[in-house]
XYZ file of C-alpha atoms in Angstrom:
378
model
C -46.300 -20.105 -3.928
C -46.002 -20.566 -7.624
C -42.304 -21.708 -7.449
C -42.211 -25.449 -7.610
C -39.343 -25.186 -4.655
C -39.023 -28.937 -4.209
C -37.980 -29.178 -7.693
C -35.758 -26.562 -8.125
C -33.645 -27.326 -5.270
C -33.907 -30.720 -7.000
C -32.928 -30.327 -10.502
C -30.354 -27.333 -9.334
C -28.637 -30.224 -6.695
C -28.789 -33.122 -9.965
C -27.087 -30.710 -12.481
C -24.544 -28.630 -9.768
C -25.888 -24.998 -10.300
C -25.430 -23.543 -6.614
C -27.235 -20.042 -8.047
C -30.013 -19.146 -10.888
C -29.872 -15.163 -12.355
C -33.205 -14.889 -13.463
C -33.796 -11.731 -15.344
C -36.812 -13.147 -17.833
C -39.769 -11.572 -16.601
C -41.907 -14.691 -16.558
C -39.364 -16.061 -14.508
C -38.590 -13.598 -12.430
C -42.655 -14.029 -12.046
C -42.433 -17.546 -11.529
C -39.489 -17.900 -8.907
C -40.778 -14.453 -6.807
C -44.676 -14.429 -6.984
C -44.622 -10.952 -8.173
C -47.515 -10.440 -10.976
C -47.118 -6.803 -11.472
C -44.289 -6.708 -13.959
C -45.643 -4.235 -16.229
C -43.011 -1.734 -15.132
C -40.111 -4.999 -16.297
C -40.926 -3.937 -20.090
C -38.627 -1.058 -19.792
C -35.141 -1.836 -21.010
C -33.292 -0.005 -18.070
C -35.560 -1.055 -15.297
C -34.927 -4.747 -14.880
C -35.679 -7.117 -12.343
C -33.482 -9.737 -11.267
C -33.943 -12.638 -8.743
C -31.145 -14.875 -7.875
C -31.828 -18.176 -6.380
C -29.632 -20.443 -4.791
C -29.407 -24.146 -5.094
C -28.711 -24.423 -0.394
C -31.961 -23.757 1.142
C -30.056 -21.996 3.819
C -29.352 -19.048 1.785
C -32.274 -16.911 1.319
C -33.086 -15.490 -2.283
C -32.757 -12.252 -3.227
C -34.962 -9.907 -5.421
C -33.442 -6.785 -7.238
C -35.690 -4.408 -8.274
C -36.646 -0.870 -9.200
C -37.752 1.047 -6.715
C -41.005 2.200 -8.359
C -42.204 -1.510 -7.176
C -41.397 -2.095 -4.082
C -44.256 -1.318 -2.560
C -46.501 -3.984 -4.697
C -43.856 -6.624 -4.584
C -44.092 -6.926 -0.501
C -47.071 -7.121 -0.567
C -46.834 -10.203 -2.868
C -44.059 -12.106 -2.957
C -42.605 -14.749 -0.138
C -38.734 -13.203 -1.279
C -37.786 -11.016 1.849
C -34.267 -9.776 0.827
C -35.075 -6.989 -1.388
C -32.736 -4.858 -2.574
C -33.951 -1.705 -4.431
C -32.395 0.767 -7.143
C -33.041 3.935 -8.403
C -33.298 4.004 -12.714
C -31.749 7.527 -13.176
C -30.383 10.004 -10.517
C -32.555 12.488 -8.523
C -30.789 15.617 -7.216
C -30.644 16.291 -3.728
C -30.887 11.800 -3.974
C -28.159 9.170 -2.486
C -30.016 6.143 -4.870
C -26.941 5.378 -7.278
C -28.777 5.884 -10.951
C -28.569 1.877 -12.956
C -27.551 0.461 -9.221
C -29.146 -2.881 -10.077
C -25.305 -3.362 -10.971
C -23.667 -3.318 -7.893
C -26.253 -4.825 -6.083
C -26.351 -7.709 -8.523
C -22.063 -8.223 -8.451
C -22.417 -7.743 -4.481
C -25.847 -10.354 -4.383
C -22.984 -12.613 -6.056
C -19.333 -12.013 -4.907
C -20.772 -12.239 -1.069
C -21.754 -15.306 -1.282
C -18.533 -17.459 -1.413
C -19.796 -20.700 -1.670
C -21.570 -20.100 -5.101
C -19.174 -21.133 -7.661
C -21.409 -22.450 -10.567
C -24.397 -19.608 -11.774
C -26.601 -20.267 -14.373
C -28.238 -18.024 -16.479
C -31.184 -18.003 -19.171
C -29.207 -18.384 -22.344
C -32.076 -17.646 -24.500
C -33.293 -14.175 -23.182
C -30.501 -12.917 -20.767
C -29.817 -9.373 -22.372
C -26.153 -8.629 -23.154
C -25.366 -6.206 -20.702
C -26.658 -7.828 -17.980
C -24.975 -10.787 -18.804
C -21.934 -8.534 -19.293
C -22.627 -8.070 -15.357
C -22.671 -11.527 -14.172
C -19.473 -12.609 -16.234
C -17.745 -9.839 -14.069
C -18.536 -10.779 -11.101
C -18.016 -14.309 -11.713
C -14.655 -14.004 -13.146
C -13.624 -17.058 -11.217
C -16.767 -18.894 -11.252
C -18.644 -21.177 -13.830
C -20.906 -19.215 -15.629
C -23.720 -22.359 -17.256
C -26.669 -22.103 -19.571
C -29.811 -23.676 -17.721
C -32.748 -22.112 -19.674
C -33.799 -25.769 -20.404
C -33.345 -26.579 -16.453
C -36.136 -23.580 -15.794
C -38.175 -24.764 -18.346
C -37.874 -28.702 -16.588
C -38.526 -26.916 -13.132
C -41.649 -25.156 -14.412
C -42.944 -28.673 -16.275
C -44.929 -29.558 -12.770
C -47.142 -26.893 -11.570
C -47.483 -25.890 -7.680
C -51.148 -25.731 -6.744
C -50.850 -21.657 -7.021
C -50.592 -22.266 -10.663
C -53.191 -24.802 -11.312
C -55.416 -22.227 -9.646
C -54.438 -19.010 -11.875
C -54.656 -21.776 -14.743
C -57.673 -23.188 -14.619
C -59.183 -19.645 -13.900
C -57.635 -18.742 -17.268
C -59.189 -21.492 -18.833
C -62.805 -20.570 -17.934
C -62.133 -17.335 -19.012
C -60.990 -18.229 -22.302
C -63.918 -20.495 -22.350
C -66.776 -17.936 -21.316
C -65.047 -15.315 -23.952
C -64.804 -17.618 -26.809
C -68.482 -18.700 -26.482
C -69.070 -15.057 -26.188
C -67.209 -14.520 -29.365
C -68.895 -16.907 -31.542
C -72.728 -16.229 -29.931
C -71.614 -12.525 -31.838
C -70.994 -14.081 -34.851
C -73.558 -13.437 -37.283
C -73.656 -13.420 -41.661
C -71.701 -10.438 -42.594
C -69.542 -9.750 -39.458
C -65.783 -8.944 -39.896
C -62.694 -10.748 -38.527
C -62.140 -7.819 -36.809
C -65.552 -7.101 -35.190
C -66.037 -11.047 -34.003
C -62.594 -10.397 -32.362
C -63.537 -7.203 -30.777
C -66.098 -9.482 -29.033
C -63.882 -11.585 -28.294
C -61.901 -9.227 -26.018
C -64.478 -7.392 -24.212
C -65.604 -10.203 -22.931
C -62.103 -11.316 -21.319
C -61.940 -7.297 -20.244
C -65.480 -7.941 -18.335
C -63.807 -11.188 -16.344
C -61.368 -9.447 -15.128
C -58.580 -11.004 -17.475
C -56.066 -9.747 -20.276
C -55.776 -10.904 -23.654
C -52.670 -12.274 -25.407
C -51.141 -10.709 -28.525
C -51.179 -13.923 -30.560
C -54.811 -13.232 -31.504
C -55.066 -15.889 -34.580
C -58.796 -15.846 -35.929
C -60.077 -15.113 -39.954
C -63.003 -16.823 -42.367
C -63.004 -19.248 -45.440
C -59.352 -19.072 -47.184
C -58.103 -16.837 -44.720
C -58.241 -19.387 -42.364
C -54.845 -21.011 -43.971
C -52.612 -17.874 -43.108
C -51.466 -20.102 -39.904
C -51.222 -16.932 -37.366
C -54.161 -14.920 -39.221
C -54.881 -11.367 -37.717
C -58.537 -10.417 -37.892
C -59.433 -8.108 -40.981
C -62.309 -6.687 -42.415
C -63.586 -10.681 -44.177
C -67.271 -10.640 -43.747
C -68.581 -13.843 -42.882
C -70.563 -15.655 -45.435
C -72.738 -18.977 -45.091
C -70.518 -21.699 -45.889
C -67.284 -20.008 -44.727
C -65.065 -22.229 -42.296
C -64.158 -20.236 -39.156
C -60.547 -20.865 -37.379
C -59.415 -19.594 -34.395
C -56.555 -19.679 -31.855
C -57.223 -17.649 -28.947
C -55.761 -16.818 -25.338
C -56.066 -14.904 -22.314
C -53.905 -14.215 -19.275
C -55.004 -14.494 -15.288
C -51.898 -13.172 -12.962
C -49.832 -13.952 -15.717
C -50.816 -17.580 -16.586
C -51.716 -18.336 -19.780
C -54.919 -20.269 -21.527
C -54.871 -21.367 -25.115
C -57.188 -23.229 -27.018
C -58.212 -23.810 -31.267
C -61.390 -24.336 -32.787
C -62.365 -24.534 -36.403
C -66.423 -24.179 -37.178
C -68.139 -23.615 -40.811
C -71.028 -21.013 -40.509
C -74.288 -23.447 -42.030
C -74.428 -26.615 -42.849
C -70.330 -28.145 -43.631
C -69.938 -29.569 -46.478
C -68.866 -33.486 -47.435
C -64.953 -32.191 -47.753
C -65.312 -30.191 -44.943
C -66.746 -33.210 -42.883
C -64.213 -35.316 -44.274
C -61.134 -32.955 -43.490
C -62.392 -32.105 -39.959
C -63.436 -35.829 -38.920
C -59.303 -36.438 -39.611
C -57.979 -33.942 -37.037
C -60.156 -34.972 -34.555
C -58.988 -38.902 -35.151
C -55.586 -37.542 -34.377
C -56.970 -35.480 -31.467
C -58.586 -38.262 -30.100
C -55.782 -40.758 -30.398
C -53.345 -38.392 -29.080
C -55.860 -37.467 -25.971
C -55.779 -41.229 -25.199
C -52.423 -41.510 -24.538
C -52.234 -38.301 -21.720
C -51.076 -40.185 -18.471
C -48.233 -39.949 -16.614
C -44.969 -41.979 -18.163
C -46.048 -41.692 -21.863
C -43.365 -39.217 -23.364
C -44.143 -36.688 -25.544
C -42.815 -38.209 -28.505
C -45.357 -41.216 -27.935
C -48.740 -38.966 -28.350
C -46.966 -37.018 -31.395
C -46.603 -40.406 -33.154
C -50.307 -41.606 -31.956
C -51.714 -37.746 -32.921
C -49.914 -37.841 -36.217
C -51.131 -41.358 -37.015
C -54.714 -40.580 -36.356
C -53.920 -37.639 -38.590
C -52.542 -39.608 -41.613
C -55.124 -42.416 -41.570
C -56.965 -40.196 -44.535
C -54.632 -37.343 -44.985
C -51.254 -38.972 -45.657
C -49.722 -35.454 -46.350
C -50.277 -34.147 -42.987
C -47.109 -32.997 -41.572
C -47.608 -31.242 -38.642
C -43.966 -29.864 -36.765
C -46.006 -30.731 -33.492
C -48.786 -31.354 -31.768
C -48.943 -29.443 -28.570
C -47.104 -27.924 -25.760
C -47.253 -27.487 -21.813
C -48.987 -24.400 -20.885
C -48.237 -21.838 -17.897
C -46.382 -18.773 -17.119
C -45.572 -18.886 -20.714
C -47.542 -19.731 -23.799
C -45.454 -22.575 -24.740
C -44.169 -24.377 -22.317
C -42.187 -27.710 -21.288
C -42.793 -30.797 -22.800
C -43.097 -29.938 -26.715
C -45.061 -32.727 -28.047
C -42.878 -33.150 -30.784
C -41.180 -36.376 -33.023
C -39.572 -38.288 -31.092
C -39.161 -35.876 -27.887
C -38.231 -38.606 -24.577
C -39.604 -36.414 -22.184
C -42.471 -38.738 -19.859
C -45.308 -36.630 -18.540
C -45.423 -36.423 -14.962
C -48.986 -35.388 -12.661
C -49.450 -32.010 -12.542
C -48.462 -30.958 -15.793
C -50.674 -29.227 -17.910
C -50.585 -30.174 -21.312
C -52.406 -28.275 -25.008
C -52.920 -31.036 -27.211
C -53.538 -29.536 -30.994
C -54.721 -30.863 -34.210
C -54.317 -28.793 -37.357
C -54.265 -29.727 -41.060
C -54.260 -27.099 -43.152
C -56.066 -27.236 -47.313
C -55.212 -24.894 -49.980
C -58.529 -25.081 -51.200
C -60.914 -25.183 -48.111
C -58.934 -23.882 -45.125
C -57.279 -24.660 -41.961
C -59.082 -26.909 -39.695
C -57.849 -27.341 -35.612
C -58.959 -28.543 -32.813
C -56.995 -27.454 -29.152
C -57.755 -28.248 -26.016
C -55.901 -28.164 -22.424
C -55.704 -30.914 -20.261
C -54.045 -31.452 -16.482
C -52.072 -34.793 -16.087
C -53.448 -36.649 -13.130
C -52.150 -39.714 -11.182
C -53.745 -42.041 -13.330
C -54.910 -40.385 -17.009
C -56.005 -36.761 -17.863
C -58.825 -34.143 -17.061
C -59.679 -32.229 -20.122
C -60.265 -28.485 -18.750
C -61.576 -26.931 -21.906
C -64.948 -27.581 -22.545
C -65.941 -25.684 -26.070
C -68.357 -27.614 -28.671
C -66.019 -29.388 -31.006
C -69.008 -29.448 -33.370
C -68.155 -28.828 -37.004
C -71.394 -26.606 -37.847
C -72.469 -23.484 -36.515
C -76.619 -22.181 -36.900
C -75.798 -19.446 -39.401
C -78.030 -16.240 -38.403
């Protein structure tokens, strides 16, 4: 199961929400184990899972009926409910019926009074839905409740994770054992992806990677840049496995760096370094922004970075930011991307990213690309 159920029934019992709508499609992954949403991305086809805060209640799933047949076969939710999107003659399916099943799902059930919803993504008119049913009810905002649920990863996760991290690993080796003098952006990156599409995986559409000053354009798509000896090389790359996400950053000069190049590079990994020191359980994210940051600013007193990482998972960015002063302690069993950039106007953007899992006692760094500054131009 990917649902951390422990905690939800948890955090939903500390902060009195008796009922989550989930309509987000990673969460509607995460709560229901379903990994085929592809169908989701149409705007009149949702997918909505309520879950309820008493264990005796069983959750229910509402979705279109073009999916039913892959979502038994996946997910643990046995209430189903299915709708039709638009009417079929000689059909009883109501056309949009996700409606009244979702006011039934919710005026049956008499001892929900307080539902939360996800503030942040919930479209209008299905939030237009709930606030009709729940005319007498509490209607709360809990998309930062999800997002503390989801902090902690099940041990379905960590698998789909760290899967997603060799991937990412095997196709960004690929990617730069392509690179050769006069490549493109574009044809390094088309590398790049076949060699996810040969694992088995899917790519992410915040493809970041360009050469010399392109490398300061923060999310740089590949272009036609040829690479030249000399140039710096920046990427930030991703790929998906069942919908969990792997993200990592590297920054390479094609030849020999030179002395600024040394110099700049050498001060993002100080603050990588200081800030991977601190990754154990109780230090709060706040804590290995100011250590990351100080490494940072030991030669480059400019640096200003807005943060220095994020938790990884169903999403790209997840819970805890690693941001100035952010309270939030790490707990085992979060997975954390601690990054590193400093970007100069002159001679580029230099990162360093890497993912690591929070264990009892310290950290386990999962990604396991050369952080050497120099590439064997060819």
């Amino acid at each position: 199961m990917l649902l951390n159920h422990a905690r939800a029934l948890e955090f939903m019992g500390r902060d009195g929400v008796d009922v989550l709508v989930l309509t987000q499609p990673n969460n509607f992954l995460y709560f229901s184990d379903f990994t085929q949403v592809n169908s989701f991305s149409f705007i009149d086809r949702p997918a909505i899972c309520l879950f309820f805060a008493d264990a005796a209640i069983d959750p229910v799933a509402i979705i279109p009926r073009w999916n039913y047949e892959a979502f038994v076969r996946s997910s643990w939710i046995e209430d189903v409910v299915v709708y039709a999107e638009h009417a079929a003659p000689g059909s009883r399916a109501e056309a949009g019926g996700w409606r009244r099943a979702l006011r039934t799902a919710l005026t049956d059930r008499a001892v929900v009074r307080t539902v939360g919803v996800e503030e942040k993504s919930i479209p209008k008119w299905i939030m237009d839905e709930v606030k009709a049913a729940c005319s007498d009810r509490t209607v709360c905002h809990c998309s930062e409740l999800i997002r503390s649920i989801r902090a902690v990863k099940t041990a379905d996760e960590l698998g789909h994770l760290r899967a997603a991290a060799g991937v990412l690993d095997t196709a960004s080796a690929d990617m730069l054992a392509a690179a050769h003098t006069g490549v493109t952006e574009a044809e390094l990156a088309a590398a790049f992806r076949a060699s996810v599409g040969r694992q088995g995986a899917e790519g992410i559409k915040n493809f970041v990677l360009g050469f010399g000053p392109e490398t300061v354009i923060t999310h740089k798509v590949p272009g036609s840049r040829r690479l030249a000896q000399g140039d710096l090389i920046r990427f930030d790359l991703g790929a998906l496995v069942h919908g969990y996400h792997a993200d990592n950053a590297r920054s390479h000069v094609w030849g020999t760096p030179s002395a600024v190049q040394e110099r700049l590079y050498a001060s993002v990994m100080k603050g990588q370094t200081q800030g991977e020191a601190l990754l154990r359980p109780g230090v709060t994210a706040g804590e290995i922004y100011a250590a990351a940051v100080d490494g940072l600013r030991q030669s480059l007193p400019d640096a200003r970075p807005e943060h220095v990482g994020h938790g990884i998972g169903v999403e790209h960015h997840e819970s805890p930011a690693l941001i100035h002063g952010d309270a939030q302690a790490l707990e085992p069993n979060m997975l954390i991307n601690l990054e590193t950039l400093y970007h100069d106007a002159e001679h580029g953007a230099f990162a360093v990213e890497d993912t690591y899992l929070i264990t009892a006692d310290g950290h386990e760094r999962w990604t396991h690309l050369s952080r050497e500054l120099g590439l064997a131009a060819a």
